[in-house]
């Protein structure tokens, strides 16, 4: 544990897999806590049992683990302020709702669901909205309109009830948001939110502020969608006589088009993952792709999320997690929505991939190669990685060129059409004689021999290189042809050239 009083929490509801917006919220909490020498806590907000999705909680923990931003305290991590799962804290909340009733800040409602629905529907028919608030509460069935005795009678008889917050009639709630500055909201537009239900289950609002208080949370860092709830939370803290934490509402992540909030549904349809890890929906069996399974490095994914709503004020874009911890501050989080760019996500991955040495990449790609039945010596795998790294975005791209693992079966039609001239076969045969004599058959030697050959024949690169590549690989482009030849070895290179000449002559 640390001396710092900074305590932040990530408080997801296990209603499905954590999407990238949720991971960003967790990341900013993590970075802020680490930067301040504070504690990062995981709290599971599962009061809405109807929306509970099996496996979601485990998924959240696995995702944070993969990202390398694990909490130090909380559900699954221990700590002395638990339990950290709200359903296990159920008995703690009611007393605060009663306290609010006592102090005149909350009241019982006895209206049936149908009665409230009917009022809402009637208002909607007139194109108006209806809510339980200062303007309507006095014409409804609640402990404000009933006498004390009538209220007690209903409670004793087990009549269905809820407890609602009594929103002050008309007051400006002003609070400071560390990202947005001073926020002011008139209570007249806010409704009387339900705090506690008859089964003793609190709603999000009550559970959230009780837990933030009891867990001594100093800063609430969460998505902008919770900004409208913040005034109610501020009023609840005041009504309970508690000091409110500081608030920081993070900007929305926008769709790649910039139009609207990035939603869970945008992912696979837009050709990019939206979830950190693959997710199989337990109800439908549908599988959504994950950044991990798509070949992203967790460091790249995290770095991309870091820059989606925060900037260091310099040109630097690549940050290791440690660098991000030192550089991060909430005052550099932007206010306006941050547009997600899937190409930029790839750019980050590509940059991380290139930070690895060829032998590190070889280690990383080995399991994949084995899976694909590719049988290469360690030395060859390292050399392959050296050639392919600069044209790869993902680890799997290192194995994307089939000609490294077998002879070409096709020859790129466009190159044949444009570069395979009448005299090319003759040039190729002469080149073969040149290569035959090249010893040792290393990348450097092949290059020297090839260039000497061009000079002697007074040929340009264009007259021999595309043909050489076409015969040896079947492809139009790729890594250095001299490196490929050295990788294949003299015998194989010459055999492929022979085979290619025959195949192309027959076309
Ligand atoms: N349970 C809320 C969510 O799912 C937490 C909001 C908050 O951080 O206060 O996002």
XYZ file of C-alpha atoms and ligand atoms in Angstrom:
517
model
C 0.000 0.000 0.000
C 1.058 3.596 -0.499
C 1.088 6.735 1.607
C -0.731 8.772 -0.996
C -4.365 9.561 -0.326
C -5.127 9.237 -4.012
C -7.541 6.359 -4.484
C -9.306 5.835 -7.780
C -11.601 3.110 -8.969
C -12.666 1.530 -12.191
C -16.278 0.518 -11.664
C -17.597 -1.461 -14.621
C -20.975 -3.170 -14.673
C -20.660 -6.796 -15.780
C -23.287 -6.404 -18.476
C -21.029 -7.648 -21.267
C -17.414 -7.553 -22.350
C -15.376 -4.471 -21.637
C -15.008 -2.456 -24.824
C -12.124 -0.189 -25.754
C -13.796 2.877 -24.218
C -13.975 1.048 -20.913
C -10.333 0.027 -21.192
C -9.401 3.669 -21.773
C -11.261 4.667 -18.599
C -9.392 1.948 -16.705
C -6.099 3.073 -18.255
C -6.516 6.729 -17.289
C -7.430 5.679 -13.759
C -4.393 3.422 -13.623
C -2.048 6.110 -14.961
C -3.388 8.776 -12.643
C -3.056 6.494 -9.606
C 0.498 5.452 -10.507
C 1.524 8.995 -11.327
C 0.258 10.185 -7.939
C 1.585 7.219 -5.988
C -2.010 6.275 -5.266
C -4.136 3.133 -5.441
C -6.116 1.801 -8.389
C -9.178 -0.208 -7.395
C -11.571 -2.483 -9.270
C -15.181 -2.409 -8.151
C -17.838 -4.504 -9.830
C -21.160 -2.653 -10.086
C -23.635 -5.470 -10.442
C -26.729 -4.064 -8.774
C -28.723 -4.409 -11.968
C -29.055 -8.177 -11.818
C -31.323 -8.273 -14.877
C -28.464 -7.086 -17.048
C -25.853 -9.401 -15.547
C -23.958 -11.388 -18.189
C -22.119 -14.548 -17.097
C -18.407 -14.406 -17.807
C -18.303 -10.618 -18.055
C -16.526 -10.132 -14.737
C -13.826 -12.682 -15.573
C -13.467 -11.071 -18.970
C -12.863 -7.651 -17.385
C -10.109 -9.039 -15.160
C -8.469 -10.924 -18.009
C -8.591 -7.869 -20.237
C -6.943 -5.636 -17.633
C -4.304 -8.304 -17.114
C -3.562 -8.578 -20.828
C -3.265 -4.787 -21.030
C -0.823 -4.756 -18.107
C -2.949 -2.350 -16.076
C -4.035 -4.498 -13.190
C -5.590 -2.934 -10.099
C -3.801 -3.153 -6.746
C -7.012 -3.520 -4.812
C -10.563 -4.639 -5.471
C -12.565 -7.545 -6.813
C -10.126 -10.377 -7.374
C -7.221 -8.370 -5.936
C -8.030 -8.135 -2.219
C -8.006 -5.135 0.082
C -9.482 -4.032 3.382
C -12.444 -2.072 2.027
C -14.302 -4.992 0.493
C -16.328 -6.735 -0.566
C -15.743 -5.097 -3.931
C -18.708 -6.626 -5.688
C -21.810 -4.525 -5.038
C -24.224 -7.452 -4.870
C -22.203 -8.672 -1.877
C -22.524 -5.262 -0.212
C -26.301 -5.200 -0.550
C -26.960 -4.862 3.173
C -24.864 -1.732 3.500
C -26.958 0.578 1.369
C -30.467 0.709 2.863
C -29.377 2.535 6.028
C -28.236 5.487 3.933
C -31.527 5.643 2.069
C -33.342 5.704 5.443
C -30.961 8.374 6.666
C -31.946 10.470 3.644
C -35.617 9.979 4.429
C -34.990 11.071 8.012
C -33.262 14.236 6.897
C -36.021 15.059 4.384
C -33.851 14.402 1.336
C -35.686 11.313 0.150
C -39.157 9.854 0.316
C -41.145 6.669 -0.232
C -43.200 6.311 -3.376
C -46.117 3.903 -3.628
C -47.285 4.519 -7.179
C -47.732 1.435 -9.255
C -45.544 0.909 -12.286
C -48.703 1.117 -14.431
C -49.820 4.455 -12.955
C -46.425 6.002 -13.704
C -46.374 4.474 -17.192
C -49.833 5.889 -17.915
C -48.758 9.412 -16.921
C -45.668 9.081 -19.065
C -47.680 7.826 -22.031
C -50.234 10.622 -21.668
C -47.472 13.231 -21.685
C -45.833 11.605 -24.692
C -49.139 11.728 -26.575
C -48.922 15.499 -26.179
C -45.275 15.440 -27.243
C -44.178 16.296 -23.727
C -41.922 14.415 -21.382
C -42.972 13.291 -17.957
C -40.766 12.662 -14.974
C -41.074 12.140 -11.269
C -39.908 15.550 -10.074
C -40.734 18.688 -8.137
C -43.536 19.534 -10.571
C -45.264 16.145 -10.369
C -44.395 14.582 -7.033
C -47.084 16.396 -5.064
C -49.844 14.886 -7.187
C -48.580 11.315 -6.735
C -48.805 8.666 -4.082
C -45.819 9.070 -1.798
C -44.762 9.840 1.729
C -44.812 13.563 0.900
C -48.487 13.538 -0.059
C -49.661 10.917 2.448
C -49.736 11.393 6.183
C -47.154 9.725 8.396
C -49.753 7.182 9.513
C -50.905 6.371 5.984
C -47.319 5.895 4.942
C -46.625 3.581 7.848
C -49.764 1.591 7.103
C -48.697 0.979 3.520
C -45.232 -0.034 4.613
C -46.590 -2.382 7.263
C -48.972 -3.916 4.740
C -46.058 -4.658 2.442
C -47.329 -2.363 -0.315
C -44.738 -2.047 -3.104
C -42.460 0.954 -2.607
C -39.280 2.610 -3.771
C -37.228 5.367 -2.204
C -36.567 8.411 -4.374
C -34.235 11.325 -3.879
C -36.029 14.627 -3.307
C -34.343 16.910 -5.778
C -34.199 20.512 -4.521
C -36.779 22.616 -6.379
C -34.633 25.144 -8.104
C -31.032 25.445 -7.274
C -27.843 25.664 -9.289
C -25.582 22.698 -8.508
C -22.047 23.824 -9.156
C -19.043 21.536 -9.036
C -15.562 21.451 -10.460
C -14.650 18.884 -13.090
C -10.890 18.434 -13.461
C -11.254 18.228 -17.240
C -14.190 20.533 -17.941
C -13.756 23.155 -15.238
C -16.778 24.551 -13.437
C -20.030 22.748 -14.270
C -23.369 24.234 -13.268
C -26.751 22.515 -13.583
C -30.182 23.719 -12.471
C -31.982 21.144 -10.362
C -35.281 22.142 -11.998
C -34.387 19.962 -15.003
C -33.456 16.940 -12.882
C -35.818 14.195 -11.760
C -36.199 12.438 -8.438
C -34.113 9.344 -9.045
C -34.899 6.017 -7.407
C -32.249 5.216 -4.795
C -33.471 1.974 -3.263
C -35.884 -0.706 -4.311
C -38.109 -2.762 -2.081
C -35.903 -5.829 -2.384
C -33.171 -3.796 -0.696
C -31.160 -3.447 -3.866
C -29.805 0.053 -4.365
C -29.752 1.687 -7.785
C -26.483 2.666 -9.393
C -26.599 6.191 -7.928
C -26.912 5.219 -4.288
C -24.521 2.280 -4.472
C -21.986 4.318 -6.387
C -21.729 7.193 -3.940
C -21.932 5.010 -0.832
C -19.113 2.857 -2.136
C -16.995 5.767 -3.290
C -17.357 7.210 0.197
C -16.704 3.983 2.115
C -13.820 3.025 -0.158
C -12.340 6.501 0.356
C -12.206 7.288 -3.325
C -10.471 10.633 -3.881
C -11.055 11.042 -7.617
C -13.890 9.746 -9.784
C -12.531 9.380 -13.302
C -15.188 8.057 -15.672
C -16.778 8.516 -19.080
C -18.655 11.618 -20.160
C -21.914 9.672 -20.246
C -21.931 9.929 -16.452
C -21.652 13.738 -16.403
C -25.466 14.165 -16.212
C -25.457 11.991 -13.059
C -22.767 14.040 -11.344
C -25.081 16.808 -9.964
C -27.245 14.168 -8.275
C -24.126 12.580 -6.838
C -22.892 15.947 -5.556
C -26.280 16.518 -3.886
C -26.265 13.033 -2.374
C -22.853 13.619 -0.829
C -24.112 16.904 0.598
C -27.296 15.351 1.939
C -25.349 12.585 3.657
C -22.866 15.077 5.082
C -19.941 13.573 3.207
C -17.160 15.277 1.313
C -17.508 14.609 -2.410
C -14.546 13.221 -4.367
C -13.107 15.218 -7.238
C -14.630 14.495 -10.622
C -13.062 14.053 -14.043
C -15.331 13.105 -16.947
C -13.436 11.719 -19.926
C -14.381 12.704 -23.487
C -16.384 10.355 -25.660
C -14.640 8.147 -28.188
C -16.197 8.878 -31.569
C -16.739 6.601 -34.560
C -14.072 6.682 -37.292
C -16.395 8.953 -39.316
C -16.509 11.381 -36.399
C -20.292 11.081 -36.326
C -21.476 9.924 -32.949
C -20.200 7.789 -30.161
C -18.247 4.643 -30.989
C -20.512 1.785 -30.017
C -20.000 -1.916 -29.430
C -21.745 -2.577 -32.713
C -19.268 -0.513 -34.762
C -16.485 -3.025 -34.317
C -16.534 -6.009 -36.613
C -18.791 -4.298 -39.113
C -16.179 -1.530 -39.463
C -13.385 -4.077 -39.884
C -11.699 -3.453 -36.537
C -12.009 -5.001 -33.074
C -13.873 -3.084 -30.403
C -13.017 -5.449 -27.553
C -9.551 -6.075 -26.073
C -10.049 -9.853 -26.120
C -12.256 -12.020 -28.271
C -15.747 -12.406 -26.784
C -18.228 -15.156 -27.316
C -21.682 -14.005 -26.356
C -23.087 -16.649 -23.994
C -26.659 -16.094 -25.189
C -26.272 -15.913 -28.969
C -22.942 -17.699 -29.353
C -21.799 -14.821 -31.596
C -18.079 -14.193 -31.533
C -16.662 -10.657 -31.612
C -13.011 -10.217 -32.470
C -10.444 -8.971 -29.974
C -7.337 -6.811 -30.310
C -5.280 -9.616 -28.821
C -6.461 -12.270 -31.274
C -6.136 -9.837 -34.184
C -2.412 -9.619 -33.502
C -2.112 -6.404 -31.529
C 0.556 -6.024 -28.895
C -1.008 -4.950 -25.603
C 1.548 -2.107 -25.439
C 0.397 -0.810 -28.821
C -3.272 -1.084 -27.919
C -2.701 0.785 -24.667
C -0.561 3.426 -26.371
C -3.305 3.981 -28.950
C -5.891 4.397 -26.181
C -3.589 6.753 -24.292
C -3.568 9.118 -27.268
C -7.330 8.857 -27.721
C -8.288 11.765 -25.514
C -4.970 12.836 -24.035
C -1.869 14.495 -25.445
C 1.484 15.230 -23.876
C 1.704 18.729 -25.365
C 4.679 17.588 -27.471
C 5.042 15.670 -30.731
C 5.771 12.394 -28.916
C 3.275 9.664 -29.772
C 5.002 6.482 -28.644
C 4.919 5.903 -24.902
C 5.852 2.850 -22.922
C 3.563 2.282 -19.960
C 6.239 3.664 -17.604
C 6.674 6.756 -19.731
C 2.919 7.208 -19.821
C 2.789 6.991 -16.025
C 5.310 9.822 -15.682
C 3.799 11.975 -18.413
C 0.112 11.578 -17.589
C -1.959 14.337 -16.072
C -5.699 14.944 -16.128
C -5.302 18.534 -17.262
C -4.050 17.342 -20.631
C -7.143 15.238 -21.239
C -9.189 16.882 -23.970
C -12.772 18.034 -23.513
C -14.090 17.280 -26.979
C -14.780 13.825 -28.388
C -11.772 11.854 -29.619
C -12.203 10.292 -33.044
C -11.039 6.687 -33.269
C -8.898 5.963 -36.288
C -8.404 2.216 -36.972
C -5.433 2.951 -39.254
C -3.719 4.768 -36.439
C -4.229 1.696 -34.255
C -2.323 -0.289 -36.894
C 0.344 2.395 -37.032
C 0.988 1.955 -33.325
C 1.228 -1.805 -33.715
C 3.629 -1.516 -36.620
C 5.853 0.750 -34.563
C 5.917 -1.640 -31.635
C 6.633 -4.561 -33.945
C 9.697 -2.754 -35.293
C 11.062 -2.186 -31.835
C 11.684 -5.919 -31.533
C 14.879 -7.497 -32.821
C 14.648 -10.230 -35.459
C 15.364 -12.911 -32.898
C 12.676 -11.592 -30.537
C 10.200 -11.586 -33.404
C 11.238 -15.118 -34.309
C 10.402 -16.232 -30.767
C 7.037 -14.484 -30.943
C 6.091 -15.934 -34.311
C 7.288 -19.463 -33.597
C 4.020 -20.819 -32.126
C 2.129 -19.429 -35.090
C 4.569 -21.000 -37.539
C 4.202 -24.355 -35.810
C 0.430 -23.996 -35.949
C 0.645 -23.378 -39.682
C 2.915 -26.371 -40.180
C 5.859 -24.211 -41.231
C 9.075 -26.016 -40.570
C 12.050 -23.640 -40.465
C 15.277 -23.696 -38.505
C 15.648 -21.007 -35.846
C 18.252 -19.316 -37.986
C 15.931 -19.176 -40.990
C 13.072 -17.886 -38.878
C 15.276 -15.048 -37.607
C 16.318 -14.179 -41.127
C 12.703 -14.296 -42.321
C 11.679 -11.924 -39.512
C 14.513 -9.572 -40.446
C 13.183 -9.398 -43.997
C 9.497 -9.158 -43.205
C 9.484 -6.851 -40.145
C 9.420 -3.620 -42.074
C 6.442 -4.730 -44.141
C 4.452 -6.176 -41.260
C 1.830 -4.624 -39.047
C 1.034 -7.756 -37.056
C 3.076 -10.760 -35.973
C 1.116 -12.978 -38.358
C 2.189 -10.753 -41.284
C 5.730 -12.069 -40.804
C 4.476 -15.343 -42.282
C 2.358 -13.758 -44.990
C 4.683 -14.435 -47.949
C 4.144 -18.057 -48.937
C 7.139 -18.164 -51.257
C 9.404 -18.488 -48.238
C 7.883 -21.859 -47.494
C 7.315 -23.355 -50.914
C 7.813 -22.867 -54.622
C 5.595 -20.433 -56.488
C 2.635 -22.013 -58.230
C 1.573 -18.797 -59.926
C 3.395 -15.870 -61.437
C 2.030 -12.366 -60.897
C 0.117 -11.676 -64.101
C 0.670 -7.928 -64.089
C 4.422 -8.299 -63.787
C 4.460 -10.938 -66.510
C 2.593 -8.589 -68.800
C 4.673 -5.517 -68.066
C 8.142 -6.842 -67.314
C 8.514 -10.213 -69.021
C 9.972 -9.126 -72.342
C 11.101 -11.194 -75.262
C 14.755 -11.063 -74.197
C 14.033 -11.667 -70.493
C 14.466 -15.481 -70.658
C 17.926 -15.038 -72.173
C 18.905 -12.478 -69.538
C 17.632 -14.815 -66.812
C 19.626 -17.745 -68.128
C 22.779 -15.629 -68.150
C 22.005 -14.432 -64.642
C 21.695 -18.063 -63.562
C 25.211 -18.764 -64.775
C 26.369 -15.750 -62.784
C 24.604 -16.943 -59.642
C 25.907 -20.458 -60.111
C 29.407 -19.097 -59.662
C 28.524 -16.949 -56.654
C 30.204 -18.319 -53.556
C 29.346 -18.078 -50.677
C 25.738 -17.467 -51.576
C 25.140 -14.653 -49.088
C 22.931 -11.584 -49.508
C 25.985 -9.348 -50.003
C 27.662 -11.659 -52.517
C 24.482 -12.148 -54.514
C 24.041 -8.393 -54.664
C 27.625 -7.820 -55.821
C 27.317 -10.567 -58.434
C 23.987 -9.236 -59.677
C 25.270 -5.687 -60.020
C 28.459 -6.806 -61.758
C 26.314 -8.776 -64.166
C 24.127 -5.735 -64.959
C 27.192 -3.610 -65.575
C 28.813 -6.121 -67.879
C 25.636 -6.534 -69.886
C 24.918 -2.796 -69.793
C 21.488 -3.443 -68.338
C 19.426 -1.431 -65.908
C 17.841 -2.880 -62.751
C 14.435 -2.880 -64.437
C 15.642 -5.303 -67.110
C 16.608 -8.067 -64.684
C 15.332 -7.554 -61.157
C 11.550 -7.976 -61.755
C 12.211 -11.128 -63.786
C 14.549 -12.520 -61.130
C 11.930 -11.883 -58.434
C 9.128 -13.269 -60.555
C 10.954 -16.554 -61.147
C 12.107 -17.001 -57.579
C 8.952 -15.894 -55.777
C 6.116 -15.535 -58.284
C 5.454 -12.116 -56.742
C 5.695 -8.522 -57.894
C 7.283 -7.124 -54.759
C 8.702 -8.021 -51.392
C 11.843 -7.715 -49.315
C 15.274 -7.380 -50.905
C 15.617 -10.002 -53.643
C 19.237 -10.626 -52.634
C 18.150 -11.434 -49.094
C 15.416 -13.738 -50.406
C 17.908 -15.548 -52.651
C 20.308 -16.029 -49.743
C 17.430 -17.318 -47.602
C 16.433 -19.843 -50.271
C 20.022 -20.867 -50.956
C 21.741 -21.292 -54.283
C 20.319 -24.631 -55.237
C 16.708 -23.689 -54.494
C 17.014 -20.268 -56.163
C 18.363 -21.814 -59.340
C 15.802 -24.619 -59.296
C 12.989 -22.077 -58.976
C 14.408 -19.993 -61.813
C 14.523 -23.066 -64.009
C 11.002 -24.060 -63.134
C 9.750 -20.536 -63.690
C 11.379 -20.268 -67.091
C 9.644 -23.446 -68.194
C 6.299 -22.361 -66.764
C 6.426 -18.918 -68.348
C 7.582 -20.294 -71.709
C 4.470 -22.443 -71.744
C 2.135 -19.457 -71.138
N -21.023 1.158 -13.305
C -20.809 2.355 -14.065
C -20.384 1.900 -15.472
O -20.689 0.832 -15.837
C -19.754 3.185 -13.385
C -19.847 4.643 -13.597
C -18.913 5.351 -12.645
O -17.698 5.184 -12.800
O -19.387 6.039 -11.750
O -19.743 2.583 -16.212
